[in-house]
CSV table of C-alpha atoms in Angstrom, one decimal:
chain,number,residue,atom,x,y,z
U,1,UNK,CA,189.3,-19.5,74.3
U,2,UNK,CA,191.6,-17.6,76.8
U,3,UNK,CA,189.2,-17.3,79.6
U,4,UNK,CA,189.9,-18.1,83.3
U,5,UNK,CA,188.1,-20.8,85.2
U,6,UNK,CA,187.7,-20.5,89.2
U,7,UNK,CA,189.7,-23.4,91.5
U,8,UNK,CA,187.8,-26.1,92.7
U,9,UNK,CA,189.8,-28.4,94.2
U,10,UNK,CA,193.3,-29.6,95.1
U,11,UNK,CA,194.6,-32.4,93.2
U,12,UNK,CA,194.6,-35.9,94.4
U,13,UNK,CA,197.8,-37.7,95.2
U,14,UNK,CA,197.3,-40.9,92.7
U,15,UNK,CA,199.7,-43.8,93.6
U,16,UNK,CA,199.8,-46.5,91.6
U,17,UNK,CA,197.8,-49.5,92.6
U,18,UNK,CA,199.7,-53.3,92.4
U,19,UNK,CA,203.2,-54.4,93.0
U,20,UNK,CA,206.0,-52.9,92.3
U,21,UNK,CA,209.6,-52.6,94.0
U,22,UNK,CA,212.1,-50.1,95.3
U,23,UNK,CA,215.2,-49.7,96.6
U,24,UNK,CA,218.6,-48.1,96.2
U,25,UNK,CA,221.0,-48.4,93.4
U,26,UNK,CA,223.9,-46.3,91.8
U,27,UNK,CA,223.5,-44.0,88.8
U,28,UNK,CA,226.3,-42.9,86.2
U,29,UNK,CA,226.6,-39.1,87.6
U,30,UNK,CA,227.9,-38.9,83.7
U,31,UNK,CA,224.3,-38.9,82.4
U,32,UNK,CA,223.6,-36.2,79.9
U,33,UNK,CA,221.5,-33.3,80.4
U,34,UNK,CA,218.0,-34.1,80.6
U,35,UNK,CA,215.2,-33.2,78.3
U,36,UNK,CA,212.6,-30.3,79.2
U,37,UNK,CA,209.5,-31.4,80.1
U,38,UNK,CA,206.6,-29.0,78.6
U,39,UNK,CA,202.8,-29.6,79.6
U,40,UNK,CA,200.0,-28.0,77.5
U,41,UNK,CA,196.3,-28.0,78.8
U,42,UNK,CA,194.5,-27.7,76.1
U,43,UNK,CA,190.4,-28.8,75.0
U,44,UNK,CA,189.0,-30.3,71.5
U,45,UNK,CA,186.3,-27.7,72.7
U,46,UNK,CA,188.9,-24.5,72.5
U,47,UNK,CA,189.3,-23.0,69.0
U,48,UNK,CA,191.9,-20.9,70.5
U,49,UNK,CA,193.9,-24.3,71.1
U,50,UNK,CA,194.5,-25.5,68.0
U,51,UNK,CA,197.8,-22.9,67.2
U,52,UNK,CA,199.0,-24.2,70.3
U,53,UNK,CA,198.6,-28.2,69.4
U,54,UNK,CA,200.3,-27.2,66.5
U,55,UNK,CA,203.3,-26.0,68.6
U,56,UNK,CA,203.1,-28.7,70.5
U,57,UNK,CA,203.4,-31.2,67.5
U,58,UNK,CA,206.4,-29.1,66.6
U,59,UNK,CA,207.7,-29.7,69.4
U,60,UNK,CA,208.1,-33.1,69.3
U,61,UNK,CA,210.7,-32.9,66.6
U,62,UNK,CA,213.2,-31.6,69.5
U,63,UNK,CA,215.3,-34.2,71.2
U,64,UNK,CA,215.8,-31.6,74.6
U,65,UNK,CA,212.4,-30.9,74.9
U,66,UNK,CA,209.6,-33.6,75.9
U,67,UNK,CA,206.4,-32.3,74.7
U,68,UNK,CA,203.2,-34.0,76.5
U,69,UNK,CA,199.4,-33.2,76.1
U,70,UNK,CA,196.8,-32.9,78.2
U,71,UNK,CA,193.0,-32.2,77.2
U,72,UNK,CA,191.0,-30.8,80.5
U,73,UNK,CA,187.3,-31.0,81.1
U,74,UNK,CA,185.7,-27.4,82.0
U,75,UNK,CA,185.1,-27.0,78.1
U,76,UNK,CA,183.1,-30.1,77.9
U,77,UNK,CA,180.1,-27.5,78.6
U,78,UNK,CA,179.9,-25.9,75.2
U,79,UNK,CA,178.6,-29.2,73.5
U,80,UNK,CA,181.8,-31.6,72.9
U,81,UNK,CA,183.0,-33.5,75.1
U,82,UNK,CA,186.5,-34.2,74.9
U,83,UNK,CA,187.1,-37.5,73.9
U,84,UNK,CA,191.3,-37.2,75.5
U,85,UNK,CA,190.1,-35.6,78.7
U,86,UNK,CA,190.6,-36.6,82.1
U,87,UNK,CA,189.9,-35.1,85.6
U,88,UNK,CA,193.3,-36.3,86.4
U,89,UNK,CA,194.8,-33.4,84.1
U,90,UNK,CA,191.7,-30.6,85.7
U,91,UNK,CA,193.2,-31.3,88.8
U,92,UNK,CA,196.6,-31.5,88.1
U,93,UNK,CA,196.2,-28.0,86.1
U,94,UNK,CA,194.3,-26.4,88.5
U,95,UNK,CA,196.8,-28.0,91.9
U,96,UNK,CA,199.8,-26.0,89.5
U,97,UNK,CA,197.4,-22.8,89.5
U,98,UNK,CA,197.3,-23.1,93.3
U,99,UNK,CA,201.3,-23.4,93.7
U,100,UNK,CA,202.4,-20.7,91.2
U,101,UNK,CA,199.1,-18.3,92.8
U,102,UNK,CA,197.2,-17.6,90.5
U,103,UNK,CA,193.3,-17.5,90.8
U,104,UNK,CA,192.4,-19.1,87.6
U,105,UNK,CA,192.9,-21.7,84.9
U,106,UNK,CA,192.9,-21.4,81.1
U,107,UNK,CA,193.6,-23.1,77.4
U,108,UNK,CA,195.8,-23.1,76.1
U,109,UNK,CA,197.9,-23.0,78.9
U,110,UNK,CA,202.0,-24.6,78.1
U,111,UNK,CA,203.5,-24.9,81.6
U,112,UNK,CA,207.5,-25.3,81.2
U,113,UNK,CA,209.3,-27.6,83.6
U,114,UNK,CA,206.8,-27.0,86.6
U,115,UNK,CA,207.9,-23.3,87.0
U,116,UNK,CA,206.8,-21.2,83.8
U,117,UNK,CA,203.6,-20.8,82.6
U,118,UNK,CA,203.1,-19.1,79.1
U,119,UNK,CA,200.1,-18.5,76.6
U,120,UNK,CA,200.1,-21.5,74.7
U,121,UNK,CA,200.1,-20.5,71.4
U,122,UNK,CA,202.7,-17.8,72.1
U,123,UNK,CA,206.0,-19.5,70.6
U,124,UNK,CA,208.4,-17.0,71.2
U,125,UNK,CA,207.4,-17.0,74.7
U,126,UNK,CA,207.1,-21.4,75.0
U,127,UNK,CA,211.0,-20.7,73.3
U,128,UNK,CA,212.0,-18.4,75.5
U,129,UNK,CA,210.7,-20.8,78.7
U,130,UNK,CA,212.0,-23.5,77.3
U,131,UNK,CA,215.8,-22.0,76.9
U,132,UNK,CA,215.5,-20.5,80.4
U,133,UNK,CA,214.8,-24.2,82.0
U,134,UNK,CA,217.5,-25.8,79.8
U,135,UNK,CA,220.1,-23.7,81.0
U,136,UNK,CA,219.2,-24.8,85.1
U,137,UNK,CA,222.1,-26.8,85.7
U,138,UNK,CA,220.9,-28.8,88.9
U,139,UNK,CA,220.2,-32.1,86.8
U,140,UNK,CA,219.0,-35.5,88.6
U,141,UNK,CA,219.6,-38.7,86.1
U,142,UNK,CA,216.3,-40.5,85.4
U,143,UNK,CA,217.1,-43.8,82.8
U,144,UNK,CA,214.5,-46.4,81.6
U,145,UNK,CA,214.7,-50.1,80.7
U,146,UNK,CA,212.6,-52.6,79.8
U,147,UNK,CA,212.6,-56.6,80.1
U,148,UNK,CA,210.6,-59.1,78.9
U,149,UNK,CA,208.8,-58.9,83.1
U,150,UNK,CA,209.0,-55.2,84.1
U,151,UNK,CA,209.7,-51.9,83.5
U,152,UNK,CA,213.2,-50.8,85.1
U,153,UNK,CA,213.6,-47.0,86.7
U,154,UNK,CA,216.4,-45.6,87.9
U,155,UNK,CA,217.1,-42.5,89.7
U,156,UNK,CA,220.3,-40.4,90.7
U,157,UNK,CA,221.0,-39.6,94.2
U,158,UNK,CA,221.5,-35.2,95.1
U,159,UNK,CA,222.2,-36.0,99.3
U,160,UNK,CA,221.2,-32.1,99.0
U,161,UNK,CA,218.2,-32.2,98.0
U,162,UNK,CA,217.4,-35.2,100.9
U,163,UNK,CA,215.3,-32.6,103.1
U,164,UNK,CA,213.2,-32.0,99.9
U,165,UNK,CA,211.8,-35.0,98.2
U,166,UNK,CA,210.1,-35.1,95.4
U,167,UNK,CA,207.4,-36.9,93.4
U,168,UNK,CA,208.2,-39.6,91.1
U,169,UNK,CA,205.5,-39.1,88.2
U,170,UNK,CA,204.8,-41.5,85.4
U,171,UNK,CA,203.0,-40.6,82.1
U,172,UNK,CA,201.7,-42.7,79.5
U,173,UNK,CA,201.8,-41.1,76.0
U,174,UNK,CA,199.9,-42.0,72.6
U,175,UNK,CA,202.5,-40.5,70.0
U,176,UNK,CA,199.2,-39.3,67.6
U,177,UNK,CA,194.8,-39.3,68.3
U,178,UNK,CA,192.8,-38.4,65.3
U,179,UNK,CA,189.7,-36.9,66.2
U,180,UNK,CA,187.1,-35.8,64.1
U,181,UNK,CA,185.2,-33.1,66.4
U,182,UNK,CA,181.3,-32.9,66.4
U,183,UNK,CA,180.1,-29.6,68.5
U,184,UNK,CA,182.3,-27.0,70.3
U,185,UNK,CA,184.2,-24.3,68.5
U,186,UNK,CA,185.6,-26.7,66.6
U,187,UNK,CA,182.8,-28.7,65.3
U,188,UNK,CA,183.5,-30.3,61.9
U,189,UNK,CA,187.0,-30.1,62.0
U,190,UNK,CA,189.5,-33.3,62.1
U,191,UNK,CA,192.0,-32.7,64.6
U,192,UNK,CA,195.2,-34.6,65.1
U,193,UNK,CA,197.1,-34.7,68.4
U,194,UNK,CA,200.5,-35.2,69.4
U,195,UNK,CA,202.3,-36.8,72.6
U,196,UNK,CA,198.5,-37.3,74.2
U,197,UNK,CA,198.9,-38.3,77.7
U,198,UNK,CA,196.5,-41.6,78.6
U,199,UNK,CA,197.4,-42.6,82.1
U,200,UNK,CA,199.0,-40.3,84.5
U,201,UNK,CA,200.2,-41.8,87.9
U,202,UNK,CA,202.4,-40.9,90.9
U,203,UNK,CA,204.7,-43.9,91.3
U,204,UNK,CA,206.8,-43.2,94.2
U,205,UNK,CA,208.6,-40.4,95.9
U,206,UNK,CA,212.5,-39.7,95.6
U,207,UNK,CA,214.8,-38.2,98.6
U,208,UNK,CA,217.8,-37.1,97.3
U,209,UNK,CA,219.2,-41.0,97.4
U,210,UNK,CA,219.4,-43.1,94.5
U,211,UNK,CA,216.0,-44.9,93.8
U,212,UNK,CA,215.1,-47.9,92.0
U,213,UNK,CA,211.7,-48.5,91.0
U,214,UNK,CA,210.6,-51.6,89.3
U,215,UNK,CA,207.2,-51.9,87.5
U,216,UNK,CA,205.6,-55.2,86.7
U,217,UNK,CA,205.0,-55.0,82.7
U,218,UNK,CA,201.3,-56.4,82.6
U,219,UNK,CA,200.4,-53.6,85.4
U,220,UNK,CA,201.1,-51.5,81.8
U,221,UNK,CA,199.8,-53.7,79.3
U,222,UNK,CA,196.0,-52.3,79.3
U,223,UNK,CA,197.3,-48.9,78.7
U,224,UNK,CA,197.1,-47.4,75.3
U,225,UNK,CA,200.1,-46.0,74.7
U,226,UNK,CA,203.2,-45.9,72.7
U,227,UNK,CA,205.7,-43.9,75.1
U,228,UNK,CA,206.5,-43.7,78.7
U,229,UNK,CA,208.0,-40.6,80.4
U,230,UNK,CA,209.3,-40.6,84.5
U,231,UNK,CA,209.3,-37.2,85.7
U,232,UNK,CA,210.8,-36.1,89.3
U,233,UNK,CA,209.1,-32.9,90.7
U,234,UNK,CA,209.5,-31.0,93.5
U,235,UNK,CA,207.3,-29.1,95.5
U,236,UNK,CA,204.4,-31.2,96.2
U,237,UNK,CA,204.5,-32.3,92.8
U,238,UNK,CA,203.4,-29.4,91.1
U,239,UNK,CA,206.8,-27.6,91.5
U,240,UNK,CA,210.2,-27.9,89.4
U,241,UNK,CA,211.4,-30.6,86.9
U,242,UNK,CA,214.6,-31.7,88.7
U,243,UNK,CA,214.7,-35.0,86.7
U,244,UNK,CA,213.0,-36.6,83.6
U,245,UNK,CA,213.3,-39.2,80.8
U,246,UNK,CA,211.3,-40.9,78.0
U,247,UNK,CA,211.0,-44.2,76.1
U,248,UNK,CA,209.1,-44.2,73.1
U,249,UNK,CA,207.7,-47.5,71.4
U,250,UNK,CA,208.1,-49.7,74.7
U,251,UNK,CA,207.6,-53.1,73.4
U,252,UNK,CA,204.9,-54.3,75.9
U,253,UNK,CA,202.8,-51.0,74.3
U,254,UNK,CA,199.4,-52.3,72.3
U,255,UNK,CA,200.2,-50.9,68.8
């Protein structure tokens, strides 16, 4: 279902509610190179999206790529309504739409480290994207660390980058959703879907100095979810990946 859906609205800042900390610390400028991050908007309601979940479940067999899912909501009209959706992810899809210019939305829709959008079921196009981000050498450390109280982030300073700052994001992800579809384009089919974003937040916002951010770990416990990705992005937030990392399988995670 490759069809275009008109702008609405501009997405809305989320910051997340409750206490947590920041403040400066050091980074090892040794960290290695950090994964890719690739968002796909996709719908249980879009028949055209299921060769693109399937891409995306490849995907997640990469250790430089970090794969994440997220179902929108304009395709609830058909007669399913997505049970993963979220207007968190509408907006956010349609606030990228606004910074790269273009007029319209779609599904599947992969957009590759903020910057490249491609056809989501296209793979030599999502591998093409992909190679292109990894070879960007401007890098900013992101590590993750958990105690038995909080969730530890910690982000690498880039003093040139101090003018620009940039959004701290923080995704939860369930690894796998099983859903058995009942109306749509894909009514009667069972589908399974990887790296399904639950919770999307913005956490904080980074200024080319080394950041510390530390989250209390029962502001995370009600969150179904498996895996935890940071993400630093420019421009407004809908702009490039300058920073990412993942842990999967955080131990305060409901399993």
């Amino acid at each position: 279902m490759l069809v275009a859906m008109n702008l609405r609205s501009k997405a809305v800042f989320a910051v997340l509610a409750g206490a947590l900390s920041i403040c400066t610390v050091p980074v090892d400028a040794g960290s290695p190179k950090r994964p890719v991050i690739v968002e796909l908007y996709t719908s249980q309601g879009c028949a055209s999206c299921v060769p693109a979940d399937a891409l995306l479940a490849k995907l997640t067999k990469r250790a430089d790529v970090i794969p994440m899912s997220l179902s929108v909501t304009y395709w609830d009209m058909l007669g399913w309504k997505d049970t993963l959706a979220s207007e968190t992810y509408t907006r956010r899809q349609k606030s990228y739409a606004e910074t790269m210019g273009h007029s319209a939305v779609y599904t599947p829709q992969i957009i590759v480290d903020g910057v490249t959008d491609v056809v989501g079921s296209r793979e030599g196009a999502v591998e093409w994207a992909i190679d292109a981000r990894a070879a960007d050498e401007e890098v900013v450390p992101v590590s993750l660390h958990e105690t038995p109280q909080e969730l530890q982030i910690a982000i690498g300073g880039a003093p040139d980058r101090a003018k620009t700052p940039a959004t701290v994001w923080m995704f939860h992800l369930k690894s796998a959703a099983t859903v058995a579809i009942g109306g749509g384009e894909n009514d009667g089919h069972t589908m399974t879907y990887h790296n399904v974003v639950g919770d999307l937040k913005a956490i904080g916002q980074w200024k080319g100095e080394p950041l510390s951010i530390d989250l209390p770990r029962a502001s995370m416990e009600s969150l179904p979810h498996d895996g935890i990705v940071v993400v630093v992005q420019s421009g407004g937030g809908y702009g490039k990946v300058v920073g990412a990392a993942m842990l999967s399988h955080p131990a305060f995670a409901p399993m």
